[in-house]
Short mmCIF file of C-alpha atoms in Angstrom, two decimals:
data_model
loop_
_atom_site.label_atom_id
_atom_site.label_comp_id
_atom_site.label_asym_id
_atom_site.label_seq_id
_atom_site.Cartn_x
_atom_site.Cartn_y
_atom_site.Cartn_z
CA MET K 1 25.99 32.13 -12.46
CA ALA K 2 25.46 35.38 -14.41
CA THR K 3 27.69 34.05 -17.20
CA GLU K 4 25.32 31.16 -18.04
CA PRO K 5 22.59 32.23 -20.47
CA LEU K 6 19.13 32.37 -18.91
CA THR K 7 17.23 29.58 -20.68
CA ALA K 8 13.64 28.44 -20.16
CA GLU K 9 15.04 25.15 -18.85
CA ARG K 10 17.15 26.90 -16.17
CA ILE K 11 14.11 28.92 -15.08
CA LEU K 12 12.03 25.73 -14.81
CA GLU K 13 14.70 24.00 -12.74
CA ALA K 14 14.84 26.97 -10.39
CA THR K 15 11.03 27.10 -10.22
CA GLU K 16 10.86 23.45 -9.18
CA GLU K 17 13.46 24.13 -6.48
CA VAL K 18 11.55 27.18 -5.21
CA LEU K 19 8.28 25.21 -5.18
CA ARG K 20 9.93 22.42 -3.23
CA ARG K 21 11.32 24.93 -0.72
CA TYR K 22 8.33 27.27 -0.18
CA GLY K 23 5.33 25.22 -1.37
CA PRO K 24 2.82 26.21 -4.04
CA ALA K 25 0.97 28.78 -1.92
CA LYS K 26 4.04 30.88 -1.08
CA ALA K 27 6.41 30.46 -4.05
CA THR K 28 6.65 33.64 -6.17
CA VAL K 29 8.33 34.67 -9.42
CA VAL K 30 10.57 36.98 -7.34
CA ASP K 31 11.83 33.91 -5.43
CA VAL K 32 12.65 32.21 -8.73
CA ALA K 33 14.51 35.30 -9.99
CA ARG K 34 16.46 35.53 -6.71
CA VAL K 35 17.62 31.87 -6.96
CA LEU K 36 18.84 32.59 -10.50
CA GLY K 37 20.45 35.94 -9.59
CA VAL K 38 18.39 37.79 -12.24
CA SER K 39 15.58 40.34 -12.19
CA HIS K 40 12.00 39.10 -12.21
CA GLY K 41 11.62 40.94 -15.55
CA SER K 42 14.10 38.47 -17.08
CA VAL K 43 11.94 35.57 -15.93
CA TYR K 44 8.82 37.20 -17.35
CA ARG K 45 10.54 37.51 -20.75
CA HIS K 46 10.44 33.68 -20.91
CA PHE K 47 7.11 33.08 -19.14
CA ARG K 48 4.64 35.92 -19.49
CA THR K 49 2.63 35.16 -16.36
CA LYS K 50 3.06 33.31 -13.11
CA ALA K 51 0.33 30.91 -14.28
CA ALA K 52 2.26 30.18 -17.50
CA LEU K 53 5.38 29.41 -15.46
CA ARG K 54 3.47 27.08 -13.15
CA GLU K 55 1.88 25.29 -16.11
CA ALA K 56 5.26 24.85 -17.79
CA VAL K 57 6.88 23.39 -14.68
CA THR K 58 3.94 20.98 -14.22
CA SER K 59 4.11 19.91 -17.84
CA ARG K 60 7.87 19.31 -17.50
CA TRP K 61 7.29 17.21 -14.39
CA LEU K 62 4.67 15.04 -16.12
CA SER K 63 6.70 14.75 -19.33
CA ARG K 64 9.52 12.97 -17.48
CA THR K 65 7.13 10.02 -16.98
CA GLU K 66 6.07 10.20 -20.63
CA THR K 67 9.70 9.97 -21.78
CA VAL K 68 10.44 6.89 -19.67
CA LEU K 69 7.27 5.19 -20.94
CA ALA K 70 7.90 6.14 -24.58
CA GLY K 71 11.24 4.32 -24.35
CA ILE K 72 9.38 1.13 -23.38
CA MET K 73 6.72 1.61 -26.04
CA GLU K 74 9.37 1.96 -28.74
CA GLY K 75 11.38 -1.11 -27.65
CA GLU K 76 11.47 -3.70 -30.41
CA ALA K 77 12.66 -6.93 -28.83
CA GLU K 78 9.78 -7.67 -26.45
CA PRO K 79 6.56 -9.52 -27.22
CA GLY K 80 3.35 -7.50 -26.72
CA PRO K 81 2.21 -8.92 -23.37
CA GLU K 82 5.63 -8.31 -21.75
CA LYS K 83 5.81 -4.83 -23.23
CA LEU K 84 2.35 -3.96 -21.94
CA ARG K 85 3.15 -5.29 -18.47
CA GLY K 86 6.50 -3.47 -18.47
CA TRP K 87 4.83 -0.22 -19.50
CA LEU K 88 2.17 -0.49 -16.76
CA LEU K 89 4.78 -1.36 -14.16
CA ALA K 90 6.99 1.56 -15.22
CA LEU K 91 3.99 3.89 -14.95
CA PHE K 92 3.23 2.59 -11.45
CA ASP K 93 6.91 2.76 -10.41
CA THR K 94 7.41 6.31 -11.68
CA LYS K 95 4.31 7.54 -9.90
CA ARG K 96 5.04 5.81 -6.62
CA HIS K 97 8.65 6.95 -6.63
CA LYS K 98 7.54 10.51 -7.19
CA ALA K 99 5.07 10.12 -4.31
CA GLY K 100 7.42 8.28 -1.96
CA ASP K 101 10.85 9.81 -2.56
CA ASP K 102 9.87 13.45 -2.39
CA PRO K 103 6.44 13.77 -0.74
CA GLU K 104 6.64 17.59 -0.47
CA LEU K 105 7.23 17.98 -4.19
CA PHE K 106 4.51 15.41 -4.92
CA ALA K 107 2.03 17.35 -2.76
CA THR K 108 3.10 20.54 -4.52
CA PHE K 109 2.48 19.07 -7.95
CA SER K 110 -0.87 17.68 -6.79
CA VAL K 111 -1.91 21.28 -6.13
CA LEU K 112 -0.49 22.52 -9.45
CA ILE K 113 -2.19 19.68 -11.32
CA ASP K 114 -5.56 20.71 -9.91
CA GLU K 115 -5.09 24.17 -11.37
CA SER K 116 -3.78 23.03 -14.81
CA SER K 117 -6.43 20.79 -16.31
CA ASP K 118 -5.12 21.38 -19.87
CA VAL K 119 -1.67 20.13 -18.92
CA VAL K 120 -3.17 17.04 -17.28
CA ASP K 121 -5.42 16.36 -20.28
CA ALA K 122 -2.38 16.51 -22.58
CA HIS K 123 -0.53 14.09 -20.28
CA LEU K 124 -3.44 11.61 -20.22
CA THR K 125 -3.83 11.89 -23.99
CA GLU K 126 -0.14 11.08 -24.49
CA LEU K 127 -0.36 8.05 -22.17
CA ALA K 128 -3.54 6.82 -23.94
CA HIS K 129 -1.75 7.22 -27.26
CA GLN K 130 1.26 5.17 -26.12
CA LEU K 131 -0.94 2.42 -24.68
CA THR K 132 -3.01 2.28 -27.88
CA ARG K 133 0.19 1.87 -29.94
CA ILE K 134 1.24 -1.09 -27.75
CA VAL K 135 -2.18 -2.75 -28.14
CA GLU K 136 -2.20 -2.13 -31.93
CA GLU K 137 1.26 -3.62 -32.25
CA GLY K 138 0.18 -6.72 -30.29
CA VAL K 139 -2.90 -7.10 -32.52
CA ARG K 140 -0.69 -6.82 -35.63
CA GLU K 141 1.62 -9.51 -34.24
CA GLY K 142 -1.33 -11.80 -33.52
CA GLU K 143 -0.70 -11.67 -29.74
CA PHE K 144 -3.71 -9.57 -28.73
CA VAL K 145 -7.35 -9.48 -29.77
CA ALA K 146 -9.01 -6.07 -29.70
CA ALA K 147 -11.76 -4.95 -32.07
CA ASP K 148 -11.07 -1.33 -31.09
CA PRO K 149 -7.48 -0.93 -29.77
CA ALA K 150 -8.07 2.62 -28.49
CA SER K 151 -11.07 1.47 -26.47
CA ALA K 152 -9.18 -1.58 -25.16
CA ALA K 153 -6.25 0.68 -24.20
CA GLY K 154 -8.69 3.00 -22.42
CA ALA K 155 -10.11 0.03 -20.52
CA VAL K 156 -6.61 -1.09 -19.47
CA PHE K 157 -5.79 2.44 -18.30
CA ALA K 158 -9.08 2.75 -16.35
CA ALA K 159 -8.68 -0.73 -14.84
CA THR K 160 -5.20 0.14 -13.51
CA ALA K 161 -6.18 3.56 -12.05
CA ARG K 162 -5.43 2.23 -8.57
CA PHE K 163 -1.77 2.00 -9.64
CA HIS K 164 -1.34 5.39 -11.28
CA ASP K 165 -4.02 7.80 -10.14
CA PRO K 166 -2.43 10.11 -7.51
CA ALA K 167 -5.68 9.90 -5.50
CA TYR K 168 -4.54 6.38 -4.55
CA ALA K 169 -1.01 7.41 -3.50
CA PRO K 170 -1.62 6.53 0.20
CA GLU K 171 -2.37 2.92 -0.85
CA TRP K 172 0.95 2.55 -2.70
CA ARG K 173 2.81 1.92 0.56
CA LYS K 174 0.66 -1.12 1.45
CA PRO K 175 2.69 -4.37 1.59
CA THR K 176 0.08 -6.14 -0.59
CA ILE K 177 0.13 -3.58 -3.40
CA ASP K 178 2.58 -5.44 -5.66
CA ALA K 179 0.55 -8.65 -5.44
CA GLU K 180 -2.58 -6.62 -6.29
CA PHE K 181 -0.83 -5.05 -9.26
CA THR K 182 0.24 -8.47 -10.54
CA ALA K 183 -3.29 -9.92 -10.14
CA VAL K 184 -4.86 -7.04 -12.09
CA CYS K 185 -2.17 -7.22 -14.82
CA ASP K 186 -2.56 -11.00 -15.19
CA LEU K 187 -6.31 -10.66 -15.58
CA LEU K 188 -6.07 -7.83 -18.13
CA LEU K 189 -3.40 -9.61 -20.19
CA ARG K 190 -5.49 -12.75 -20.18
CA GLY K 191 -8.43 -10.63 -21.39
CA LEU K 192 -6.38 -9.20 -24.28
CA ARG K 193 -4.59 -12.29 -25.45
CA ALA K 194 -5.43 -13.78 -28.82
CA MET Y 1 -45.65 9.45 17.39
CA ALA Y 2 -45.30 8.86 21.13
CA THR Y 3 -47.38 5.66 20.81
CA GLU Y 4 -44.85 3.99 18.48
CA PRO Y 5 -42.07 2.19 20.38
CA LEU Y 6 -38.65 3.82 20.07
CA THR Y 7 -36.63 1.25 18.09
CA ALA Y 8 -33.02 1.48 16.93
CA GLU Y 9 -34.34 1.52 13.36
CA ARG Y 10 -36.57 4.56 14.05
CA ILE Y 11 -33.62 6.38 15.62
CA LEU Y 12 -31.44 5.61 12.59
CA GLU Y 13 -34.12 6.86 10.18
CA ALA Y 14 -34.41 10.08 12.17
CA THR Y 15 -30.61 10.42 12.30
CA GLU Y 16 -30.35 10.14 8.53
CA GLU Y 17 -33.05 12.81 8.18
CA VAL Y 18 -31.25 15.11 10.64
CA LEU Y 19 -27.92 14.58 8.85
CA ARG Y 20 -29.56 15.39 5.51
CA ARG Y 21 -31.07 18.55 6.98
CA TYR Y 22 -28.19 19.96 9.06
CA GLY Y 23 -25.07 18.27 7.63
CA PRO Y 24 -22.53 16.18 9.54
CA ALA Y 25 -20.83 19.13 11.25
CA LYS Y 26 -23.99 20.54 12.86
CA ALA Y 27 -26.25 17.52 13.46
CA THR Y 28 -26.56 16.61 17.14
CA VAL Y 29 -28.19 13.86 19.20
CA VAL Y 30 -30.54 16.53 20.60
CA ASP Y 31 -31.75 17.22 17.03
CA VAL Y 32 -32.43 13.51 16.56
CA ALA Y 33 -34.35 13.34 19.85
CA ARG Y 34 -36.38 16.42 18.88
CA VAL Y 35 -37.42 14.90 15.52
CA LEU Y 36 -38.59 11.78 17.39
CA GLY Y 37 -40.32 13.71 20.18
CA VAL Y 38 -38.27 11.95 22.86
CA SER Y 39 -35.54 12.95 25.32
CA HIS Y 40 -31.90 12.64 24.24
CA GLY Y 41 -31.50 10.16 27.13
CA SER Y 42 -33.87 7.79 25.28
CA VAL Y 43 -31.65 7.96 22.21
CA TYR Y 44 -28.55 7.29 24.31
CA ARG Y 45 -30.20 4.16 25.72
CA HIS Y 46 -29.97 2.68 22.18
CA PHE Y 47 -26.67 4.24 21.10
CA ARG Y 48 -24.29 4.98 23.94
CA THR Y 49 -22.32 7.71 22.17
CA LYS Y 50 -22.78 10.12 19.31
CA ALA Y 51 -19.92 8.29 17.52
CA ALA Y 52 -21.75 4.95 17.90
CA LEU Y 53 -24.90 6.49 16.42
CA ARG Y 54 -22.98 7.92 13.47
CA GLU Y 55 -21.27 4.58 12.83
CA ALA Y 56 -24.59 2.73 12.94
CA VAL Y 57 -26.22 5.09 10.46
CA THR Y 58 -23.23 4.80 8.11
CA SER Y 59 -23.30 1.03 8.36
CA ARG Y 60 -27.04 1.01 7.58
CA TRP Y 61 -26.46 3.23 4.54
CA LEU Y 62 -23.75 0.93 3.17
CA SER Y 63 -25.69 -2.24 3.96
CA ARG Y 64 -28.49 -1.20 1.59
CA THR Y 65 -26.03 -1.68 -1.29
CA GLU Y 66 -24.90 -5.01 0.17
CA THR Y 67 -28.49 -6.28 0.28
CA VAL Y 68 -29.17 -5.39 -3.36
CA LEU Y 69 -25.94 -7.07 -4.45
CA ALA Y 70 -26.51 -10.17 -2.30
CA GLY Y 71 -29.79 -10.69 -4.19
CA ILE Y 72 -27.87 -10.84 -7.46
CA MET Y 73 -25.15 -13.08 -6.02
CA GLU Y 74 -27.77 -15.57 -4.81
CA GLY Y 75 -29.69 -15.67 -8.12
CA GLU Y 76 -29.64 -19.17 -9.60
CA ALA Y 77 -30.76 -18.84 -13.20
CA GLU Y 78 -27.93 -16.76 -14.64
CA PRO Y 79 -24.62 -18.03 -16.04
CA GLY Y 80 -21.50 -16.75 -14.26
CA PRO Y 81 -20.39 -14.08 -16.74
CA GLU Y 82 -23.85 -12.45 -16.79
CA LYS Y 83 -24.11 -12.64 -13.02
CA LEU Y 84 -20.71 -11.02 -12.58
CA ARG Y 85 -21.55 -8.25 -15.05
CA GLY Y 86 -24.94 -7.73 -13.41
CA TRP Y 87 -23.36 -7.51 -9.96
CA LEU Y 88 -20.75 -4.96 -11.11
CA LEU Y 89 -23.41 -2.90 -12.90
CA ALA Y 90 -25.69 -2.97 -9.83
CA LEU Y 91 -22.76 -1.80 -7.68
CA PHE Y 92 -22.03 1.05 -10.09
CA ASP Y 93 -25.74 1.97 -10.38
CA THR Y 94 -26.33 1.98 -6.62
CA LYS Y 95 -23.30 4.18 -6.01
CA ARG Y 96 -24.07 6.64 -8.77
CA HIS Y 97 -27.72 6.90 -7.79
CA LYS Y 98 -26.70 7.64 -4.23
CA ALA Y 99 -24.28 10.29 -5.54
CA GLY Y 100 -26.64 11.77 -8.15
CA ASP Y 101 -30.10 11.64 -6.56
CA ASP Y 102 -29.25 13.08 -3.18
CA PRO Y 103 -25.86 14.86 -3.39
CA GLU Y 104 -26.17 16.43 0.09
CA LEU Y 105 -26.69 13.06 1.75
CA PHE Y 106 -23.87 11.57 -0.35
CA ALA Y 107 -21.51 14.35 0.76
CA THR Y 108 -22.63 13.78 4.35
CA PHE Y 109 -21.89 10.07 4.16
CA SER Y 110 -18.53 10.79 2.53
CA VAL Y 111 -17.61 12.68 5.71
CA LEU Y 112 -18.99 9.94 7.98
CA ILE Y 113 -17.14 7.27 6.00
CA ASP Y 114 -13.85 9.06 6.56
CA GLU Y 115 -14.38 8.86 10.31
CA SER Y 116 -15.57 5.19 10.41
CA SER Y 117 -12.83 3.10 8.88
CA ASP Y 118 -14.07 -0.08 10.63
CA VAL Y 119 -17.50 0.27 9.06
CA VAL Y 120 -15.94 0.80 5.62
CA ASP Y 121 -13.61 -2.17 6.06
CA ALA Y 122 -16.59 -4.38 6.94
CA HIS Y 123 -18.41 -3.12 3.83
CA LEU Y 124 -15.43 -3.82 1.56
CA THR Y 125 -14.98 -7.25 3.13
CA GLU Y 126 -18.62 -8.10 2.46
CA LEU Y 127 -18.36 -6.98 -1.19
CA ALA Y 128 -15.12 -8.95 -1.65
CA HIS Y 129 -16.84 -12.00 -0.16
CA GLN Y 130 -19.81 -11.73 -2.54
CA LEU Y 131 -17.55 -11.27 -5.57
CA THR Y 132 -15.41 -14.26 -4.55
CA ARG Y 133 -18.54 -16.41 -4.28
CA ILE Y 134 -19.55 -15.44 -7.84
CA VAL Y 135 -16.08 -16.28 -9.19
CA GLU Y 136 -15.99 -19.60 -7.28
CA GLU Y 137 -19.40 -20.53 -8.65
CA GLY Y 138 -18.24 -19.73 -12.20
CA VAL Y 139 -15.12 -21.85 -11.72
CA ARG Y 140 -17.28 -24.72 -10.43
CA GLU Y 141 -19.54 -24.45 -13.48
CA GLY Y 142 -16.51 -24.46 -15.81
CA GLU Y 143 -17.25 -20.91 -17.02
CA PHE Y 144 -14.33 -19.13 -15.33
CA VAL Y 145 -10.67 -19.96 -14.82
CA ALA Y 146 -9.11 -18.64 -11.60
CA ALA Y 147 -6.35 -20.40 -9.67
CA ASP Y 148 -7.19 -18.24 -6.64
CA PRO Y 149 -10.81 -17.00 -6.80
CA ALA Y 150 -10.36 -14.53 -3.90
CA SER Y 151 -7.38 -12.94 -5.62
CA ALA Y 152 -9.20 -12.84 -8.97
CA ALA Y 153 -12.21 -11.25 -7.26
CA GLY Y 154 -9.90 -8.69 -5.65
CA ALA Y 155 -8.42 -7.90 -9.07
CA VAL Y 156 -11.91 -7.42 -10.56
CA PHE Y 157 -12.86 -5.13 -7.68
CA ALA Y 158 -9.64 -3.08 -7.98
CA ALA Y 159 -9.96 -2.89 -11.78
CA THR Y 160 -13.49 -1.46 -11.50
CA ALA Y 161 -12.65 1.12 -8.79
CA ARG Y 162 -13.44 3.90 -11.26
CA PHE Y 163 -17.06 2.71 -11.17
CA HIS Y 164 -17.56 2.33 -7.44
CA ASP Y 165 -14.98 4.33 -5.51
CA PRO Y 166 -16.73 7.54 -4.30
CA ALA Y 167 -13.50 9.46 -5.13
CA TYR Y 168 -14.56 9.08 -8.79
CA ALA Y 169 -18.15 10.29 -8.25
CA PRO Y 170 -17.59 13.48 -10.35
CA GLU Y 171 -16.70 11.26 -13.36
CA TRP Y 172 -19.96 9.29 -13.13
CA ARG Y 173 -21.87 12.08 -14.90
CA LYS Y 174 -19.66 11.93 -18.01
CA PRO Y 175 -21.59 10.86 -21.14
CA THR Y 176 -18.87 8.29 -22.00
CA ILE Y 177 -18.93 6.56 -18.61
CA ASP Y 178 -21.28 3.71 -19.63
CA ALA Y 179 -19.14 2.87 -22.66
CA GLU Y 180 -16.06 2.88 -20.40
CA PHE Y 181 -17.78 0.58 -17.94
CA THR Y 182 -18.72 -1.84 -20.72
CA ALA Y 183 -15.16 -1.84 -22.15
CA VAL Y 184 -13.64 -2.61 -18.73
CA CYS Y 185 -16.25 -5.33 -18.01
CA ASP Y 186 -15.75 -6.97 -21.42
CA LEU Y 187 -12.00 -7.10 -20.89
CA LEU Y 188 -12.27 -8.52 -17.36
CA LEU Y 189 -14.83 -11.16 -18.35
CA ARG Y 190 -12.64 -12.18 -21.27
CA GLY Y 191 -9.77 -12.48 -18.79
CA LEU Y 192 -11.77 -14.74 -16.48
CA ARG Y 193 -13.45 -16.98 -19.01
CA ALA Y 194 -12.47 -20.62 -19.21
#
């Protein structure tokens, strides 16, 4: 282990592991250093404070969703309505898998998110940007009508909060949730279509 | 005071006042009886348990919103799209006035609501019923298209959660919230229109 160079990425992986194991209240920088077999000073050379480390790990966690969604946004083959639906479904799926597959880590990140409003704002800005690009593209192709694509994208994001806002995570296990998602998507796509 | 008959309605008014004054953790049936100048036995003759009294006062609080909205639903002059928008705006306005004008009472009812899921379910069922009636009427008048009005109404309700779910109450003070509400409403009405 000591032969691998100590990168920021390795520290963030170890931090996520330590957070999963001890929870956000108990996890310390010393725990992270111990997992990596280095001194805590070495960790602090990459992240100057415990808060900076926690912000970076939260940002990394949220950026995984952004990367998946960016792949859909950049796809060229699909027509606008399918792309928009695919993007919304991928957002919902990523969030509910995070919530369902690893509830401890999800609870941990819910705590971290509450303490890192800048990181969350950056995440929401990136998602709004991607959604606006999809709406703009659909308008250019004559598939969507939207006088103000950014405002229409904001309305779509707000109208689907039930399917991405972590506050609704307990509802995501309901057997009717997929039908609800489809009904909301159908209505929004009908509202956007040219 | 002793000359007025002790009605369920008077007990509920006094209970709301006691809850506002002491909060949900400290308010007792004895406090309610004291405010009314009666014995706690007289209160228990109307509401057999403290839980039953708390449920009844929560139900009464929620039913005030239902009454306002039913008035809009039953209005005959308006076309469907305006009626739907008016109903959604009245729902948003009632909730945010409750949250903004009397934050202590709103916080109190948020606690009571968490302990009375049956009362909340009945409230949500009533709202869904009203919204379905408005959609059905619009379909009948040829203003709306909806293969399944109940499902479309459910989608409208879910898509506007940001403007009625108490979990979002902190957002209702944002200066952009009215523009967001209008953008979501415009999109949904465009999605429903024939």
